[in-house]
Each structure stands twice: as structure tokens, then as C-alpha cells.
Amino acid sequence: MDETTAFEAVRSSTLEVLPELDPAAVTLDGSLSDLGANSIDRTEITTLAMERLDISVPVTEFHAVRNIASLVELLRKYG
């Protein structure tokens, strides 16, 4: 899976959970926390992105996710 596909899954999931966001605000350089996502929002965004990509990532893998770029990279690893 390429970076664009994984990022688009994260981006569309983020905009579904946080519909008030400007789509341009969701970038690889930012973090979900910086966008106003709380822990429940972040879990929902991640779950939706995995569903969109039809992948499963072990929960233990998410400890290293610090921003959107690292989340995209992790999803690519399992995609």
C-alpha cells in the first residue's frame, strides 16, 4: 500500500470523526491531538482507517505512533 492510500484513509476518518475541521488542516506533519482529537476520537479514527483499508494492526504496535505520519507508516506496514 502506498502512502497516499494510507493517508487518505486517515484523513477521511479524521474528517468523519471531527467534521468541523478544515480538510486542509489534516496533514502528515500534524498530530491528531493537535487537531483537537481526544483519546476516544483517536481510537475511532484509527479503527475507521483500518476498516477502510481492510487491515488489522495489533494494539501493541500503536505505542510508537506520535503523529499522523507515523500512523500512516504503521498502517502501510500492515497493508
PDB file of N, CA and C in Angstrom:
ATOM      1  N   MET A   1       0.854  -1.179   0.000  1.00  0.00           N
ATOM      2  CA  MET A   1       0.000   0.000   0.000  1.00  0.00           C
ATOM      3  C   MET A   1       0.896   1.237   0.000  1.00  0.00           C
ATOM      4  N   ASP A   2       0.489   2.225  -0.769  1.00  0.00           N
ATOM      5  CA  ASP A   2       1.300   3.435  -0.835  1.00  0.00           C
ATOM      6  C   ASP A   2       0.862   4.442   0.233  1.00  0.00           C
ATOM      7  N   GLU A   3       1.712   5.428   0.435  1.00  0.00           N
ATOM      8  CA  GLU A   3       1.478   6.436   1.466  1.00  0.00           C
ATOM      9  C   GLU A   3       0.191   7.224   1.215  1.00  0.00           C
ATOM     10  N   THR A   4      -0.090   7.518  -0.039  1.00  0.00           N
ATOM     11  CA  THR A   4      -1.284   8.294  -0.378  1.00  0.00           C
ATOM     12  C   THR A   4      -2.555   7.571   0.036  1.00  0.00           C
ATOM     13  N   THR A   5      -2.621   6.286  -0.219  1.00  0.00           N
ATOM     14  CA  THR A   5      -3.799   5.487   0.142  1.00  0.00           C
ATOM     15  C   THR A   5      -3.994   5.461   1.651  1.00  0.00           C
ATOM     16  N   ALA A   6      -2.912   5.214   2.383  1.00  0.00           N
ATOM     17  CA  ALA A   6      -2.993   5.163   3.842  1.00  0.00           C
ATOM     18  C   ALA A   6      -3.355   6.534   4.415  1.00  0.00           C
ATOM     19  N   PHE A   7      -2.741   7.586   3.890  1.00  0.00           N
ATOM     20  CA  PHE A   7      -3.039   8.931   4.377  1.00  0.00           C
ATOM     21  C   PHE A   7      -4.494   9.301   4.101  1.00  0.00           C
ATOM     22  N   GLU A   8      -4.992   8.973   2.929  1.00  0.00           N
ATOM     23  CA  GLU A   8      -6.377   9.315   2.598  1.00  0.00           C
ATOM     24  C   GLU A   8      -7.350   8.603   3.537  1.00  0.00           C
ATOM     25  N   ALA A   9      -7.032   7.372   3.947  1.00  0.00           N
ATOM     26  CA  ALA A   9      -7.874   6.651   4.907  1.00  0.00           C
ATOM     27  C   ALA A   9      -7.879   7.367   6.255  1.00  0.00           C
ATOM     28  N   VAL A  10      -6.709   7.821   6.695  1.00  0.00           N
ATOM     29  CA  VAL A  10      -6.609   8.560   7.959  1.00  0.00           C
ATOM     30  C   VAL A  10      -7.316   9.906   7.834  1.00  0.00           C
ATOM     31  N   ARG A  11      -7.098  10.589   6.743  1.00  0.00           N
ATOM     32  CA  ARG A  11      -7.702  11.907   6.523  1.00  0.00           C
ATOM     33  C   ARG A  11      -9.227  11.816   6.506  1.00  0.00           C
ATOM     34  N   SER A  12      -9.776  10.902   5.730  1.00  0.00           N
ATOM     35  CA  SER A  12     -11.235  10.792   5.644  1.00  0.00           C
ATOM     36  C   SER A  12     -11.834  10.335   6.973  1.00  0.00           C
ATOM     37  N   SER A  13     -11.142   9.480   7.687  1.00  0.00           N
ATOM     38  CA  SER A  13     -11.608   9.048   9.007  1.00  0.00           C
ATOM     39  C   SER A  13     -11.587  10.198   9.995  1.00  0.00           C
ATOM     40  N   THR A  14     -10.540  11.003   9.937  1.00  0.00           N
ATOM     41  CA  THR A  14     -10.426  12.171  10.814  1.00  0.00           C
ATOM     42  C   THR A  14     -11.566  13.151  10.553  1.00  0.00           C
ATOM     43  N   LEU A  15     -11.849  13.395   9.290  1.00  0.00           N
ATOM     44  CA  LEU A  15     -12.913  14.344   8.944  1.00  0.00           C
ATOM     45  C   LEU A  15     -14.299  13.800   9.277  1.00  0.00           C
ATOM     46  N   GLU A  16     -14.439  12.478   9.310  1.00  0.00           N
ATOM     47  CA  GLU A  16     -15.716  11.887   9.723  1.00  0.00           C
ATOM     48  C   GLU A  16     -15.928  12.061  11.227  1.00  0.00           C
ATOM     49  N   VAL A  17     -14.865  11.836  11.996  1.00  0.00           N
ATOM     50  CA  VAL A  17     -14.962  11.933  13.460  1.00  0.00           C
ATOM     51  C   VAL A  17     -14.969  13.389  13.920  1.00  0.00           C
ATOM     52  N   LEU A  18     -14.235  14.237  13.222  1.00  0.00           N
ATOM     53  CA  LEU A  18     -14.136  15.661  13.565  1.00  0.00           C
ATOM     54  C   LEU A  18     -14.604  16.500  12.371  1.00  0.00           C
ATOM     55  N   PRO A  19     -15.903  16.496  12.085  1.00  0.00           N
ATOM     56  CA  PRO A  19     -16.409  17.140  10.867  1.00  0.00           C
ATOM     57  C   PRO A  19     -16.214  18.663  10.813  1.00  0.00           C
ATOM     58  N   GLU A  20     -15.934  19.284  11.943  1.00  0.00           N
ATOM     59  CA  GLU A  20     -15.747  20.735  11.954  1.00  0.00           C
ATOM     60  C   GLU A  20     -14.373  21.160  11.437  1.00  0.00           C
ATOM     61  N   LEU A  21     -13.477  20.208  11.251  1.00  0.00           N
ATOM     62  CA  LEU A  21     -12.118  20.529  10.795  1.00  0.00           C
ATOM     63  C   LEU A  21     -12.100  20.971   9.343  1.00  0.00           C
ATOM     64  N   ASP A  22     -11.195  21.887   9.049  1.00  0.00           N
ATOM     65  CA  ASP A  22     -10.899  22.247   7.674  1.00  0.00           C
ATOM     66  C   ASP A  22     -10.083  21.084   7.092  1.00  0.00           C
ATOM     67  N   PRO A  23     -10.500  20.504   5.984  1.00  0.00           N
ATOM     68  CA  PRO A  23      -9.750  19.377   5.409  1.00  0.00           C
ATOM     69  C   PRO A  23      -8.272  19.676   5.186  1.00  0.00           C
ATOM     70  N   ALA A  24      -7.941  20.916   4.904  1.00  0.00           N
ATOM     71  CA  ALA A  24      -6.540  21.293   4.687  1.00  0.00           C
ATOM     72  C   ALA A  24      -5.710  21.198   5.967  1.00  0.00           C
ATOM     73  N   ALA A  25      -6.365  21.139   7.124  1.00  0.00           N
ATOM     74  CA  ALA A  25      -5.645  21.068   8.397  1.00  0.00           C
ATOM     75  C   ALA A  25      -5.064  19.682   8.659  1.00  0.00           C
ATOM     76  N   VAL A  26      -5.585  18.672   7.972  1.00  0.00           N
ATOM     77  CA  VAL A  26      -5.120  17.296   8.183  1.00  0.00           C
ATOM     78  C   VAL A  26      -3.940  17.053   7.252  1.00  0.00           C
ATOM     79  N   THR A  27      -2.745  17.077   7.838  1.00  0.00           N
ATOM     80  CA  THR A  27      -1.515  16.895   7.068  1.00  0.00           C
ATOM     81  C   THR A  27      -0.634  15.860   7.746  1.00  0.00           C
ATOM     82  N   LEU A  28       0.319  15.344   7.012  1.00  0.00           N
ATOM     83  CA  LEU A  28       1.259  14.374   7.581  1.00  0.00           C
ATOM     84  C   LEU A  28       2.096  14.980   8.697  1.00  0.00           C
ATOM     85  N   ASP A  29       2.283  16.283   8.670  1.00  0.00           N
ATOM     86  CA  ASP A  29       3.143  16.954   9.645  1.00  0.00           C
ATOM     87  C   ASP A  29       2.494  17.131  11.016  1.00  0.00           C
ATOM     88  N   GLY A  30       1.168  17.031  11.078  1.00  0.00           N
ATOM     89  CA  GLY A  30       0.469  17.290  12.328  1.00  0.00           C
ATOM     90  C   GLY A  30       0.206  16.038  13.136  1.00  0.00           C
ATOM     91  N   SER A  31      -0.507  16.235  14.225  1.00  0.00           N
ATOM     92  CA  SER A  31      -0.929  15.103  15.049  1.00  0.00           C
ATOM     93  C   SER A  31      -2.434  15.206  15.261  1.00  0.00           C
ATOM     94  N   LEU A  32      -3.040  14.062  15.574  1.00  0.00           N
ATOM     95  CA  LEU A  32      -4.478  14.064  15.832  1.00  0.00           C
ATOM     96  C   LEU A  32      -4.799  14.896  17.070  1.00  0.00           C
ATOM     97  N   SER A  33      -3.931  14.874  18.057  1.00  0.00           N
ATOM     98  CA  SER A  33      -4.135  15.687  19.264  1.00  0.00           C
ATOM     99  C   SER A  33      -4.129  17.171  18.927  1.00  0.00           C
ATOM    100  N   ASP A  34      -3.193  17.575  18.069  1.00  0.00           N
ATOM    101  CA  ASP A  34      -3.121  18.982  17.660  1.00  0.00           C
ATOM    102  C   ASP A  34      -4.387  19.430  16.940  1.00  0.00           C
ATOM    103  N   LEU A  35      -5.071  18.478  16.307  1.00  0.00           N
ATOM    104  CA  LEU A  35      -6.311  18.783  15.593  1.00  0.00           C
ATOM    105  C   LEU A  35      -7.527  18.805  16.521  1.00  0.00           C
ATOM    106  N   GLY A  36      -7.297  18.485  17.808  1.00  0.00           N
ATOM    107  CA  GLY A  36      -8.380  18.525  18.782  1.00  0.00           C
ATOM    108  C   GLY A  36      -8.999  17.168  19.087  1.00  0.00           C
ATOM    109  N   ALA A  37      -8.397  16.100  18.587  1.00  0.00           N
ATOM    110  CA  ALA A  37      -8.922  14.761  18.837  1.00  0.00           C
ATOM    111  C   ALA A  37      -8.521  14.289  20.229  1.00  0.00           C
ATOM    112  N   ASN A  38      -9.511  13.883  21.018  1.00  0.00           N
ATOM    113  CA  ASN A  38      -9.199  13.300  22.329  1.00  0.00           C
ATOM    114  C   ASN A  38      -8.888  11.816  22.144  1.00  0.00           C
ATOM    115  N   SER A  39      -8.632  11.108  23.227  1.00  0.00           N
ATOM    116  CA  SER A  39      -8.215   9.703  23.115  1.00  0.00           C
ATOM    117  C   SER A  39      -9.295   8.827  22.473  1.00  0.00           C
ATOM    118  N   ILE A  40     -10.543   9.102  22.759  1.00  0.00           N
ATOM    119  CA  ILE A  40     -11.632   8.329  22.151  1.00  0.00           C
ATOM    120  C   ILE A  40     -11.708   8.633  20.656  1.00  0.00           C
ATOM    121  N   ASP A  41     -11.585   9.897  20.297  1.00  0.00           N
ATOM    122  CA  ASP A  41     -11.577  10.284  18.883  1.00  0.00           C
ATOM    123  C   ASP A  41     -10.431   9.596  18.139  1.00  0.00           C
ATOM    124  N   ARG A  42      -9.246   9.596  18.734  1.00  0.00           N
ATOM    125  CA  ARG A  42      -8.079   8.992  18.081  1.00  0.00           C
ATOM    126  C   ARG A  42      -8.281   7.503  17.862  1.00  0.00           C
ATOM    127  N   THR A  43      -8.889   6.837  18.844  1.00  0.00           N
ATOM    128  CA  THR A  43      -9.170   5.411  18.690  1.00  0.00           C
ATOM    129  C   THR A  43     -10.174   5.184  17.569  1.00  0.00           C
ATOM    130  N   GLU A  44     -11.208   6.004  17.513  1.00  0.00           N
ATOM    131  CA  GLU A  44     -12.223   5.870  16.471  1.00  0.00           C
ATOM    132  C   GLU A  44     -11.626   6.154  15.086  1.00  0.00           C
ATOM    133  N   ILE A  45     -10.804   7.163  14.980  1.00  0.00           N
ATOM    134  CA  ILE A  45     -10.153   7.498  13.707  1.00  0.00           C
ATOM    135  C   ILE A  45      -9.296   6.334  13.232  1.00  0.00           C
ATOM    136  N   THR A  46      -8.508   5.786  14.135  1.00  0.00           N
ATOM    137  CA  THR A  46      -7.637   4.670  13.784  1.00  0.00           C
ATOM    138  C   THR A  46      -8.436   3.448  13.366  1.00  0.00           C
ATOM    139  N   THR A  47      -9.497   3.152  14.110  1.00  0.00           N
ATOM    140  CA  THR A  47     -10.341   1.999  13.784  1.00  0.00           C
ATOM    141  C   THR A  47     -11.007   2.176  12.424  1.00  0.00           C
ATOM    142  N   LEU A  48     -11.539   3.367  12.168  1.00  0.00           N
ATOM    143  CA  LEU A  48     -12.162   3.638  10.867  1.00  0.00           C
ATOM    144  C   LEU A  48     -11.146   3.514   9.731  1.00  0.00           C
ATOM    145  N   ALA A  49      -9.951   4.025   9.933  1.00  0.00           N
ATOM    146  CA  ALA A  49      -8.919   3.940   8.895  1.00  0.00           C
ATOM    147  C   ALA A  49      -8.569   2.485   8.612  1.00  0.00           C
ATOM    148  N   MET A  50      -8.433   1.668   9.645  1.00  0.00           N
ATOM    149  CA  MET A  50      -8.138   0.253   9.432  1.00  0.00           C
ATOM    150  C   MET A  50      -9.279  -0.437   8.691  1.00  0.00           C
ATOM    151  N   GLU A  51     -10.521  -0.092   9.025  1.00  0.00           N
ATOM    152  CA  GLU A  51     -11.663  -0.667   8.318  1.00  0.00           C
ATOM    153  C   GLU A  51     -11.650  -0.261   6.848  1.00  0.00           C
ATOM    154  N   ARG A  52     -11.365   0.996   6.586  1.00  0.00           N
ATOM    155  CA  ARG A  52     -11.315   1.473   5.199  1.00  0.00           C
ATOM    156  C   ARG A  52     -10.229   0.752   4.395  1.00  0.00           C
ATOM    157  N   LEU A  53      -9.140   0.445   5.051  1.00  0.00           N
ATOM    158  CA  LEU A  53      -8.019  -0.216   4.385  1.00  0.00           C
ATOM    159  C   LEU A  53      -8.119  -1.741   4.448  1.00  0.00           C
ATOM    160  N   ASP A  54      -9.104  -2.241   5.190  1.00  0.00           N
ATOM    161  CA  ASP A  54      -9.312  -3.679   5.373  1.00  0.00           C
ATOM    162  C   ASP A  54      -8.056  -4.362   5.921  1.00  0.00           C
ATOM    163  N   ILE A  55      -7.534  -3.759   6.997  1.00  0.00           N
ATOM    164  CA  ILE A  55      -6.355  -4.318   7.657  1.00  0.00           C
ATOM    165  C   ILE A  55      -6.604  -4.406   9.157  1.00  0.00           C
ATOM    166  N   SER A  56      -5.740  -5.146   9.823  1.00  0.00           N
ATOM    167  CA  SER A  56      -5.778  -5.254  11.273  1.00  0.00           C
ATOM    168  C   SER A  56      -4.355  -5.047  11.794  1.00  0.00           C
ATOM    169  N   VAL A  57      -4.226  -4.178  12.766  1.00  0.00           N
ATOM    170  CA  VAL A  57      -2.924  -3.875  13.356  1.00  0.00           C
ATOM    171  C   VAL A  57      -3.006  -4.217  14.838  1.00  0.00           C
ATOM    172  N   PRO A  58      -2.058  -5.009  15.357  1.00  0.00           N
ATOM    173  CA  PRO A  58      -2.067  -5.319  16.791  1.00  0.00           C
ATOM    174  C   PRO A  58      -1.983  -4.048  17.638  1.00  0.00           C
ATOM    175  N   VAL A  59      -2.739  -4.010  18.702  1.00  0.00           N
ATOM    176  CA  VAL A  59      -2.803  -2.838  19.577  1.00  0.00           C
ATOM    177  C   VAL A  59      -1.413  -2.446  20.086  1.00  0.00           C
ATOM    178  N   THR A  60      -0.573  -3.406  20.341  1.00  0.00           N
ATOM    179  CA  THR A  60       0.759  -3.123  20.875  1.00  0.00           C
ATOM    180  C   THR A  60       1.617  -2.302  19.922  1.00  0.00           C
ATOM    181  N   GLU A  61       1.275  -2.294  18.648  1.00  0.00           N
ATOM    182  CA  GLU A  61       2.049  -1.549  17.656  1.00  0.00           C
ATOM    183  C   GLU A  61       1.830  -0.038  17.745  1.00  0.00           C
ATOM    184  N   PHE A  62       0.749   0.383  18.367  1.00  0.00           N
ATOM    185  CA  PHE A  62       0.404   1.797  18.373  1.00  0.00           C
ATOM    186  C   PHE A  62       1.187   2.621  19.392  1.00  0.00           C
ATOM    187  N   HIS A  63       1.984   1.987  20.241  1.00  0.00           N
ATOM    188  CA  HIS A  63       2.744   2.733  21.251  1.00  0.00           C
ATOM    189  C   HIS A  63       3.734   3.719  20.621  1.00  0.00           C
ATOM    190  N   ALA A  64       4.173   3.444  19.414  1.00  0.00           N
ATOM    191  CA  ALA A  64       5.169   4.300  18.765  1.00  0.00           C
ATOM    192  C   ALA A  64       4.539   5.408  17.913  1.00  0.00           C
ATOM    193  N   VAL A  65       3.222   5.421  17.797  1.00  0.00           N
ATOM    194  CA  VAL A  65       2.555   6.429  16.971  1.00  0.00           C
ATOM    195  C   VAL A  65       2.515   7.758  17.723  1.00  0.00           C
ATOM    196  N   ARG A  66       3.129   8.777  17.143  1.00  0.00           N
ATOM    197  CA  ARG A  66       3.201  10.096  17.777  1.00  0.00           C
ATOM    198  C   ARG A  66       2.524  11.180  16.945  1.00  0.00           C
ATOM    199  N   ASN A  67       2.352  10.902  15.649  1.00  0.00           N
ATOM    200  CA  ASN A  67       1.761  11.907  14.757  1.00  0.00           C
ATOM    201  C   ASN A  67       1.097  11.197  13.585  1.00  0.00           C
ATOM    202  N   ILE A  68       0.522  11.959  12.683  1.00  0.00           N
ATOM    203  CA  ILE A  68      -0.185  11.371  11.555  1.00  0.00           C
ATOM    204  C   ILE A  68       0.783  10.613  10.645  1.00  0.00           C
ATOM    205  N   ALA A  69       1.972  11.139  10.443  1.00  0.00           N
ATOM    206  CA  ALA A  69       2.956  10.456   9.586  1.00  0.00           C
ATOM    207  C   ALA A  69       3.303   9.077  10.130  1.00  0.00           C
ATOM    208  N   SER A  70       3.503   8.954  11.438  1.00  0.00           N
ATOM    209  CA  SER A  70       3.852   7.637  11.995  1.00  0.00           C
ATOM    210  C   SER A  70       2.645   6.692  11.974  1.00  0.00           C
ATOM    211  N   LEU A  71       1.432   7.225  12.094  1.00  0.00           N
ATOM    212  CA  LEU A  71       0.238   6.395  11.969  1.00  0.00           C
ATOM    213  C   LEU A  71       0.116   5.873  10.540  1.00  0.00           C
ATOM    214  N   VAL A  72       0.326   6.737   9.570  1.00  0.00           N
ATOM    215  CA  VAL A  72       0.274   6.323   8.165  1.00  0.00           C
ATOM    216  C   VAL A  72       1.323   5.250   7.888  1.00  0.00           C
ATOM    217  N   GLU A  73       2.514   5.441   8.396  1.00  0.00           N
ATOM    218  CA  GLU A  73       3.579   4.455   8.182  1.00  0.00           C
ATOM    219  C   GLU A  73       3.218   3.106   8.800  1.00  0.00           C
ATOM    220  N   LEU A  74       2.643   3.121   9.982  1.00  0.00           N
ATOM    221  CA  LEU A  74       2.231   1.873  10.626  1.00  0.00           C
ATOM    222  C   LEU A  74       1.132   1.179   9.815  1.00  0.00           C
ATOM    223  N   LEU A  75       0.170   1.914   9.331  1.00  0.00           N
ATOM    224  CA  LEU A  75      -0.900   1.322   8.525  1.00  0.00           C
ATOM    225  C   LEU A  75      -0.325   0.752   7.222  1.00  0.00           C
ATOM    226  N   ARG A  76       0.612   1.434   6.635  1.00  0.00           N
ATOM    227  CA  ARG A  76       1.274   0.923   5.413  1.00  0.00           C
ATOM    228  C   ARG A  76       1.990  -0.398   5.687  1.00  0.00           C
ATOM    229  N   LYS A  77       2.597  -0.492   6.840  1.00  0.00           N
ATOM    230  CA  LYS A  77       3.332  -1.708   7.212  1.00  0.00           C
ATOM    231  C   LYS A  77       2.422  -2.939   7.208  1.00  0.00           C
ATOM    232  N   TYR A  78       1.165  -2.751   7.597  1.00  0.00           N
ATOM    233  CA  TYR A  78       0.232  -3.870   7.681  1.00  0.00           C
ATOM    234  C   TYR A  78      -0.683  -3.971   6.461  1.00  0.00           C
ATOM    235  N   GLY A  79      -0.542  -3.051   5.532  1.00  0.00           N
ATOM    236  CA  GLY A  79      -1.425  -3.010   4.385  1.00  0.00           C
ATOM    237  C   GLY A  79      -0.976  -3.782   3.208  1.00  0.00           C
TER     238      GLY A  79
END
